[in-house]
Coordinates of C-alpha atoms in Angstrom, one line a residue:
M1 CA -1.6 -20.5 -4.6
G2 CA -2.3 -19.7 -8.3
T3 CA -0.2 -16.6 -9.3
A4 CA -0.2 -17.0 -13.1
L5 CA 1.9 -14.0 -14.4
G6 CA -0.5 -13.6 -17.3
C7 CA -3.2 -12.4 -14.9
S8 CA -1.3 -9.4 -13.7
I9 CA -2.2 -7.1 -16.6
D10 CA -5.8 -8.4 -16.5
A11 CA -5.9 -7.1 -12.8
V12 CA -4.4 -3.7 -13.8
E13 CA -7.0 -3.3 -16.6
A14 CA -9.8 -4.1 -14.2
I15 CA -8.4 -1.5 -11.7
Y16 CA -8.6 1.3 -14.3
S17 CA -11.9 0.0 -15.9
G18 CA -15.1 2.0 -15.3
L19 CA -13.5 4.9 -13.4
E20 CA -15.4 7.5 -15.4
T21 CA -18.8 5.7 -15.3
L22 CA -19.1 3.5 -12.2
A23 CA -20.0 4.5 -8.6
P24 CA -17.2 3.9 -6.1
H25 CA -18.8 0.8 -4.6
L26 CA -19.5 -0.8 -8.0
W27 CA -15.9 0.0 -9.1
L28 CA -14.6 -1.7 -5.9
E29 CA -16.8 -4.7 -6.7
R30 CA -14.9 -5.0 -10.0
V31 CA -11.4 -4.6 -8.4
V32 CA -11.7 -7.1 -5.6
P33 CA -12.4 -10.1 -7.8
A34 CA -9.7 -9.2 -10.3
V35 CA -6.9 -8.9 -7.6
A36 CA -8.2 -12.1 -5.9
A37 CA -8.1 -14.0 -9.2
Y38 CA -4.5 -12.9 -9.6
A39 CA -3.4 -13.8 -6.0
G40 CA -5.5 -17.0 -5.7
G41 CA -6.4 -18.6 -2.4
G42 CA -9.7 -20.3 -2.9
L43 CA -11.5 -18.8 0.1
G44 CA -12.6 -15.5 -1.3
A45 CA -11.6 -11.9 -0.6
I46 CA -12.7 -8.8 1.2
G47 CA -11.9 -5.2 0.3
H48 CA -12.8 -1.8 1.3
A49 CA -11.6 1.8 0.9
Y50 CA -10.3 3.8 3.9
H51 CA -9.4 7.3 4.9
A52 CA -6.6 7.2 7.5
T53 CA -5.6 10.8 7.9
G54 CA -5.1 12.8 11.1
P55 CA -5.9 11.4 14.5
V56 CA -6.9 7.8 14.6
S57 CA -10.3 8.8 16.0
S58 CA -11.1 10.5 12.7
W59 CA -10.3 7.6 10.4
H60 CA -13.2 5.8 8.5
I61 CA -13.8 3.1 6.0
S62 CA -16.3 2.2 3.2
R63 CA -18.8 -0.6 3.3
P64 CA -16.7 -3.9 2.7
V65 CA -17.1 -5.8 -0.5
V66 CA -17.0 -9.6 -0.3
H67 CA -16.1 -11.9 -3.1
D68 CA -16.4 -15.7 -3.2
A69 CA -15.9 -16.1 0.5
P70 CA -17.2 -18.9 2.7
A71 CA -21.0 -18.5 3.3
E72 CA -20.6 -17.8 7.1
L73 CA -17.9 -15.2 6.6
A74 CA -19.8 -13.6 3.7
S75 CA -23.1 -13.4 5.7
V76 CA -21.4 -11.6 8.5
V77 CA -19.5 -9.0 6.3
E78 CA -22.3 -8.5 3.8
G79 CA -24.7 -8.0 6.6
W80 CA -23.0 -4.9 7.8
T81 CA -24.5 -1.6 6.9
L82 CA -22.0 1.2 6.4
R83 CA -23.0 2.6 9.8
L84 CA -22.2 -0.6 11.6
A85 CA -18.9 -1.0 9.8
E86 CA -17.9 2.6 10.7
E87 CA -19.0 2.1 14.3
S88 CA -16.9 -1.0 14.6
F89 CA -14.1 0.8 13.1
A90 CA -14.4 3.6 15.5
R91 CA -14.3 1.3 18.5
S92 CA -11.1 -0.5 17.4
P93 CA -8.0 0.3 19.5
P94 CA -5.8 3.0 17.9
D95 CA -2.7 0.8 17.9
F96 CA -4.7 -2.0 16.1
L97 CA -5.8 0.5 13.4
E98 CA -2.2 1.8 13.0
R99 CA -1.0 -1.6 12.3
C100 CA -3.7 -2.5 9.9
Y101 CA -3.6 0.6 7.7
R102 CA -0.2 2.2 8.2
D103 CA 2.3 -0.4 9.1
V104 CA 1.5 -3.3 6.9
G105 CA 3.3 -2.0 3.8
P106 CA 2.0 -2.5 0.2
A107 CA 1.7 -6.3 0.2
G108 CA 2.4 -9.4 2.4
T109 CA 0.8 -12.2 4.3
F110 CA -0.6 -12.3 7.8
S111 CA 1.8 -15.1 8.9
A112 CA 4.9 -13.2 7.7
L113 CA 3.6 -10.1 9.4
T114 CA 2.9 -11.6 12.8
G115 CA 4.7 -14.9 13.0
I116 CA 1.6 -16.9 13.7
E117 CA -1.4 -18.3 11.8
L118 CA -5.0 -17.0 12.1
T119 CA -5.9 -20.2 13.9
D120 CA -3.4 -19.3 16.6
L121 CA -5.2 -16.1 17.6
P122 CA -6.7 -16.3 21.1
S123 CA -9.7 -14.3 20.3
S124 CA -10.8 -15.6 16.9
G125 CA -8.6 -18.7 16.2
A126 CA -11.5 -21.1 16.7
D127 CA -13.6 -19.2 14.1
A128 CA -10.6 -19.2 11.7
A129 CA -10.2 -23.0 12.1
R130 CA -13.9 -23.6 11.5
L131 CA -13.7 -21.5 8.3
E132 CA -10.4 -23.2 7.4
V133 CA -8.7 -19.8 7.0
R134 CA -5.1 -20.2 8.2
D135 CA -3.5 -17.3 6.4
Q136 CA -4.2 -14.2 4.4
I137 CA -2.6 -12.2 1.6
Y138 CA -3.1 -8.5 1.9
V139 CA -2.7 -5.7 -0.8
N140 CA -2.7 -2.3 0.7
A141 CA -3.1 0.4 -2.0
A142 CA -2.1 3.3 0.2
N143 CA -1.6 7.0 -0.8
P144 CA 0.7 9.3 1.1
D145 CA -2.4 11.4 2.3
G146 CA -3.8 8.4 4.1
R147 CA -6.5 7.4 1.5
G148 CA -6.3 3.8 0.2
L149 CA -7.8 0.4 -0.4
L150 CA -7.2 -2.7 1.7
L151 CA -7.8 -6.1 0.0
V152 CA -7.5 -9.3 1.9
I153 CA -7.4 -12.8 0.2
N154 CA -8.1 -15.7 2.5
L155 CA -5.8 -18.8 2.3
R156 CA -6.3 -22.4 3.4
A157 CA -2.7 -22.9 4.3
R158 CA 0.3 -20.8 5.5
H159 CA 2.0 -19.1 2.6
R160 CA 5.3 -17.3 2.2
L161 CA 5.5 -14.8 -0.7
V162 CA 8.6 -15.1 -2.7
P163 CA 10.2 -11.7 -3.6
G164 CA 8.7 -11.8 -7.1
E165 CA 5.2 -12.4 -5.8
H166 CA 5.6 -9.6 -3.3
R167 CA 6.9 -7.2 -6.0
R168 CA 4.0 -7.9 -8.3
L169 CA 1.4 -7.5 -5.7
A170 CA 3.0 -4.2 -4.6
M171 CA 2.8 -3.0 -8.2
L172 CA -0.9 -3.9 -8.3
A173 CA -1.3 -1.9 -5.0
A174 CA 0.4 1.1 -6.8
H175 CA -2.2 1.0 -9.5
G176 CA -5.0 0.6 -7.0
A177 CA -3.9 3.8 -5.2
A178 CA -3.6 5.7 -8.5
A179 CA -7.0 4.6 -9.6
L180 CA -8.6 5.6 -6.3
R181 CA -7.2 9.1 -6.6
I182 CA -8.8 9.4 -10.1
L183 CA -12.1 8.0 -8.9
L184 CA -12.2 10.4 -5.9
G185 CA -11.4 13.3 -8.1
L186 CA -14.1 12.5 -10.6
T187 CA -16.6 12.0 -7.9
R188 CA -15.9 15.3 -6.3
A189 CA -15.0 17.7 -9.1
A190 CA -15.1 16.1 -12.5
P191 CA -11.7 17.4 -13.7
A192 CA -11.3 18.1 -17.3
P193 CA -9.0 15.7 -19.2
V194 CA -5.5 16.8 -20.1
A195 CA -5.5 14.9 -23.4
I196 CA -7.5 12.4 -25.3
F197 CA -6.1 9.9 -27.8
D198 CA -7.9 7.6 -30.1
A199 CA -7.1 3.9 -30.2
G200 CA -4.4 4.5 -32.8
G201 CA -2.6 7.1 -30.6
K202 CA -3.8 10.1 -32.5
V203 CA -4.4 13.2 -30.5
A204 CA -8.2 14.0 -30.3
H205 CA -7.9 16.7 -27.6
L206 CA -5.0 18.4 -25.8
A207 CA -5.2 21.2 -23.2
T208 CA -2.9 24.0 -24.2
E209 CA -1.3 24.3 -20.7
H210 CA -0.1 20.7 -21.1
E211 CA 1.3 20.8 -24.6
T212 CA 4.8 20.2 -23.5
A213 CA 3.8 16.8 -22.0
L214 CA 2.4 15.6 -25.4
P215 CA 5.4 13.6 -26.5
S216 CA 5.7 11.8 -23.2
L217 CA 1.9 11.1 -23.0
R218 CA 1.9 9.7 -26.6
D219 CA 4.9 7.5 -25.7
R220 CA 3.1 6.2 -22.6
V221 CA -0.1 5.4 -24.6
Q222 CA 2.0 3.3 -27.0
Q223 CA 3.9 1.7 -24.0
I224 CA 0.7 0.6 -22.4
D225 CA -0.6 -0.8 -25.6
R226 CA 2.6 -2.9 -25.9
A227 CA 2.2 -4.1 -22.3
R228 CA -1.4 -5.2 -23.2
G229 CA -0.4 -6.9 -26.4
E230 CA 2.7 -8.8 -27.4
M231 CA 4.6 -8.1 -24.2
R232 CA 1.7 -9.4 -22.2
R233 CA 2.0 -12.9 -23.8
A234 CA 5.8 -13.0 -24.2
D235 CA 7.0 -11.5 -20.9
P236 CA 4.1 -10.7 -18.6
E237 CA 6.3 -9.6 -15.7
R238 CA 8.1 -7.1 -17.9
A239 CA 4.7 -5.9 -19.1
L240 CA 3.6 -5.2 -15.6
S241 CA 6.9 -3.4 -14.8
S242 CA 6.6 -1.2 -17.8
W243 CA 3.1 0.0 -17.0
E244 CA 4.0 2.4 -14.2
A245 CA 1.3 3.9 -12.1
L246 CA 2.0 7.5 -13.1
L247 CA 3.9 9.4 -15.8
S248 CA 6.5 11.9 -14.6
G249 CA 4.8 11.9 -11.1
R250 CA 1.8 13.7 -12.5
Y251 CA -0.4 12.0 -15.2
S252 CA -2.6 8.8 -15.3
L253 CA -4.1 7.3 -18.4
V254 CA -7.5 5.5 -18.5
D255 CA -9.7 4.0 -21.2
R256 CA -12.9 5.6 -22.2
F257 CA -15.5 3.7 -24.4
E258 CA -18.1 5.8 -26.3
S259 CA -21.6 4.7 -27.1
D260 CA -20.4 3.4 -30.4
Q261 CA -17.8 1.3 -28.6
R262 CA -15.0 3.3 -30.0
R263 CA -12.0 3.3 -27.5
Y264 CA -10.1 6.4 -26.4
V265 CA -7.3 6.9 -23.9
V266 CA -7.8 9.8 -21.6
A267 CA -5.0 11.5 -19.6
Y268 CA -5.8 13.2 -16.2
V269 CA -3.6 15.1 -13.8
N270 CA -3.4 12.7 -10.8
E271 CA -0.7 13.8 -8.5
P272 CA -0.6 12.1 -5.1
G273 CA -2.0 14.3 -2.3
V274 CA 0.0 15.1 0.8
V275 CA -0.7 16.0 4.4
D276 CA 1.5 17.5 7.1
P277 CA 4.6 18.1 4.9
R278 CA 6.5 19.7 7.9
G279 CA 8.5 22.0 5.7
L280 CA 8.9 19.6 2.8
T281 CA 8.0 20.3 -0.8
D282 CA 5.0 18.4 -2.1
A283 CA 7.4 15.9 -4.0
E284 CA 9.5 15.3 -0.9
A285 CA 6.4 14.8 1.3
V286 CA 5.0 12.3 -1.2
V287 CA 8.2 10.3 -1.2
A288 CA 8.6 10.5 2.6
G289 CA 5.0 9.5 3.1
W290 CA 5.3 6.4 1.0
A291 CA 8.7 5.5 2.6
A292 CA 7.2 5.8 6.0
R293 CA 4.6 3.2 5.0
G294 CA 7.3 0.7 4.0
H295 CA 7.5 1.3 0.3
S296 CA 11.0 0.7 -1.2
E297 CA 12.6 3.4 -3.4
K298 CA 12.1 1.2 -6.4
L299 CA 8.4 0.9 -5.7
I300 CA 8.0 4.6 -5.1
A301 CA 9.7 5.2 -8.5
Y302 CA 7.2 2.8 -10.1
E303 CA 4.3 4.6 -8.3
L304 CA 5.4 8.0 -9.6
G305 CA 6.8 7.0 -12.9
V306 CA 10.2 8.6 -12.3
A307 CA 13.8 7.4 -12.0
I308 CA 15.0 5.7 -8.8
G309 CA 17.7 8.3 -8.6
T310 CA 15.0 11.0 -8.4
V311 CA 13.3 9.2 -5.5
S312 CA 16.7 8.7 -3.7
G313 CA 17.4 12.5 -4.0
L314 CA 14.0 13.5 -2.8
L315 CA 14.2 11.1 0.2
A316 CA 17.7 12.3 1.1
R317 CA 16.5 15.9 1.1
A318 CA 13.5 15.0 3.2
Y319 CA 15.8 13.2 5.7
R320 CA 18.0 16.4 6.0
K321 CA 15.0 18.6 6.5
L322 CA 13.4 16.4 9.0
G323 CA 16.6 15.6 10.9
V324 CA 16.3 11.8 10.6
R325 CA 18.9 9.3 9.5
S326 CA 16.9 6.1 8.8
R327 CA 13.5 4.7 7.8
G328 CA 12.8 3.8 11.5
E329 CA 13.3 7.4 12.6
L330 CA 11.1 8.6 9.7
V331 CA 8.4 6.2 10.6
Q332 CA 8.4 7.5 14.2
L333 CA 8.4 11.1 13.2
L334 CA 5.6 10.8 10.8
R335 CA 3.5 8.4 12.9
V336 CA 0.1 9.6 14.1
P337 CA 0.5 9.9 17.8
T338 CA -1.4 7.4 19.9
D339 CA -1.5 9.7 23.0
V340 CA -1.8 13.5 23.2
E341 CA -1.6 15.1 26.7
A342 CA -1.4 18.7 27.9
A343 CA 1.5 19.6 30.3
A344 CA 1.7 22.8 32.3
L345 CA 4.8 25.0 32.2
P346 CA 6.3 26.9 35.2
D347 CA 5.4 30.3 33.5
G348 CA 1.7 29.4 33.3
G349 CA 1.7 28.2 29.7
D350 CA 1.2 24.7 28.5
I351 CA 2.5 22.4 25.8
L352 CA 1.1 19.4 24.1
V353 CA 3.0 16.1 24.4
F354 CA 2.7 13.7 21.6
S355 CA 3.8 10.0 22.0
A356 CA 3.9 6.9 19.8
P357 CA 5.1 3.3 20.2
E358 CA 8.8 2.7 20.1
V359 CA 10.1 0.9 17.0
A360 CA 11.0 -2.7 17.9
M361 CA 10.8 -5.8 15.8
P362 CA 8.2 -8.2 17.5
E363 CA 9.4 -11.5 19.1
P364 CA 7.2 -13.8 16.9
V365 CA 9.0 -12.4 13.8
L366 CA 12.5 -12.6 15.4
G367 CA 11.8 -16.2 16.4
R368 CA 12.2 -17.3 12.9
L369 CA 15.9 -16.1 12.6
T370 CA 19.2 -17.3 14.0
D371 CA 20.9 -15.1 16.6
A372 CA 23.2 -13.6 14.0
E373 CA 20.3 -12.9 11.6
R374 CA 18.3 -11.4 14.5
D375 CA 21.1 -8.9 15.2
V376 CA 21.4 -8.0 11.5
A377 CA 17.7 -7.6 11.0
Q378 CA 17.4 -5.3 14.0
R379 CA 20.3 -3.2 12.9
V380 CA 18.8 -2.8 9.4
A381 CA 15.5 -1.9 10.8
R382 CA 17.2 0.9 12.7
G383 CA 18.6 2.2 9.5
E384 CA 22.3 1.0 9.7
R385 CA 24.0 0.2 6.4
N386 CA 25.8 -3.0 5.5
A387 CA 29.3 -1.6 5.9
R388 CA 28.5 -0.4 9.4
I389 CA 26.9 -3.7 10.4
A390 CA 29.8 -5.7 9.0
A391 CA 32.3 -3.6 11.0
A392 CA 30.3 -4.0 14.2
R393 CA 30.0 -7.7 13.8
G394 CA 33.6 -8.3 12.5
V395 CA 32.5 -9.9 9.2
S396 CA 32.6 -8.9 5.5
E397 CA 29.9 -6.9 3.8
R398 CA 29.4 -9.9 1.5
T399 CA 28.5 -11.9 4.6
I400 CA 26.0 -9.4 5.7
A401 CA 24.4 -9.3 2.2
K402 CA 24.0 -13.1 2.2
Q403 CA 22.5 -12.9 5.7
L404 CA 20.0 -10.3 4.4
T405 CA 19.0 -12.5 1.6
R406 CA 18.1 -15.3 4.0
I407 CA 16.3 -12.9 6.3
Y408 CA 14.2 -11.5 3.5
A409 CA 13.1 -15.0 2.5
K410 CA 12.3 -16.1 6.1
L411 CA 10.3 -12.9 6.8
G412 CA 8.5 -12.6 3.5
V413 CA 9.9 -9.2 2.5
D414 CA 12.1 -8.1 -0.3
S415 CA 13.8 -4.9 0.8
R416 CA 15.2 -2.9 3.8
A417 CA 11.9 -0.9 3.7
G418 CA 10.0 -4.2 4.4
L419 CA 12.2 -4.8 7.5
A420 CA 11.6 -1.2 8.6
R421 CA 7.9 -1.8 8.2
L422 CA 8.0 -5.1 10.2
S423 CA 9.8 -3.3 13.1
S424 CA 6.6 -1.5 14.1
T425 CA 4.2 -4.5 13.8
Q426 CA 2.8 -6.8 16.5
A427 CA 0.5 -9.8 16.3
Q428 CA -3.0 -8.8 15.4
G429 CA -6.4 -10.1 14.1
P430 CA -7.4 -10.5 10.5
L431 CA -6.5 -7.6 8.4
G432 CA -10.1 -7.0 7.2
P433 CA -12.7 -5.0 9.1
T434 CA -12.9 -6.4 12.6
R435 CA -15.4 -6.0 15.4
A436 CA -13.5 -4.6 18.4
A437 CA -13.9 -5.9 21.9
P438 CA -16.2 -3.8 24.1
G439 CA -14.5 -1.1 26.1
A440 CA -11.6 -0.6 23.7
R441 CA -9.5 2.4 24.8
A442 CA -10.1 5.5 22.6
P443 CA -7.1 7.9 22.1
R444 CA -6.9 10.7 24.6
R445 CA -7.4 14.2 23.2
A446 CA -5.9 17.4 24.2
P447 CA -8.2 19.8 26.1

């Protein structure tokens, strides 16, 4: 798989390009090839936007974009109208949609997620074998409010993302989520820019209510220019790391080209949206929402453009307010229920009973680990810290840390958040839009 580091900034530039001028579908047609070129694979890519908020029955997707895929696969996906895509999406089982859009984390591979290859699937393995698609890389640009982009890159062979690859793809996902928020905002309300800078960093416009942010905004313009220039050539990974998705959890910067081709940098307020904060502040809800989707504290800090300590503090406060102690408990609490039933009370009243699947790491995933590693992985997924695991197993914390390093490598994750995310995942079909089997069970609704 080609993952030339120099392509990462090219992908970020493509993600932010055309936001002010392109229709959403045309913008997506630009993003999918850019991310696919960075990730490689050789069998094309599929991408679509989604809105996964509230009950699963209310979720929907955009028409898929296909890039450089095998002719048979391209003809099937490109032949869909938006209506057919949404109908197929609506017929898919709720637990399948949960796994595809909420449980997969920001980046990974199908084989690491499920423990099998696409050719091993009982329902579509023969089709995958005919198309020579054995694995997939996915990039899930998810926002805390359930809006996002899902990009899938097809692979001819099974692939394991090393931590560096996973980290860089997750950063691209962060930019995809931020750009989508800008695009949706411009489509709905055409918000006024906070500030406009010329190519040399001189202020051409500044809204008075944002004057205090001017020094930080100017510094960010210069930082992005450095990432695009000398740093891009000398240290491309550092360039990507320095180009955070937001500034101070609030602002995004995009290029604007006038008719005379003069370049300007435009700053917009682009705070992540939240749903169902359950007594949390907006900042706490944003951090909790991303944490529940398997994002590490380091990635959330990158997504917001704030210090990791700030994220840790917000997450700790969210845990206290919600009465949870671990990522696994947070995932369960914030999960959209798969079943809702009414139950009668003795006094004549009634209550609604919500339920969701229990967190348990799937057997195909655990099968790649030794018995000791299985125990450590399951304990970490439940939220136990290294010191407690070491005491329970009668070994040193250093031993547990070494075992975790091996576990991460075997499972294709790079953090405790990745293990928490795997704990709610089962084997599934391809991560792109999928035609569901007839008669798929719809979620029950309360009367």
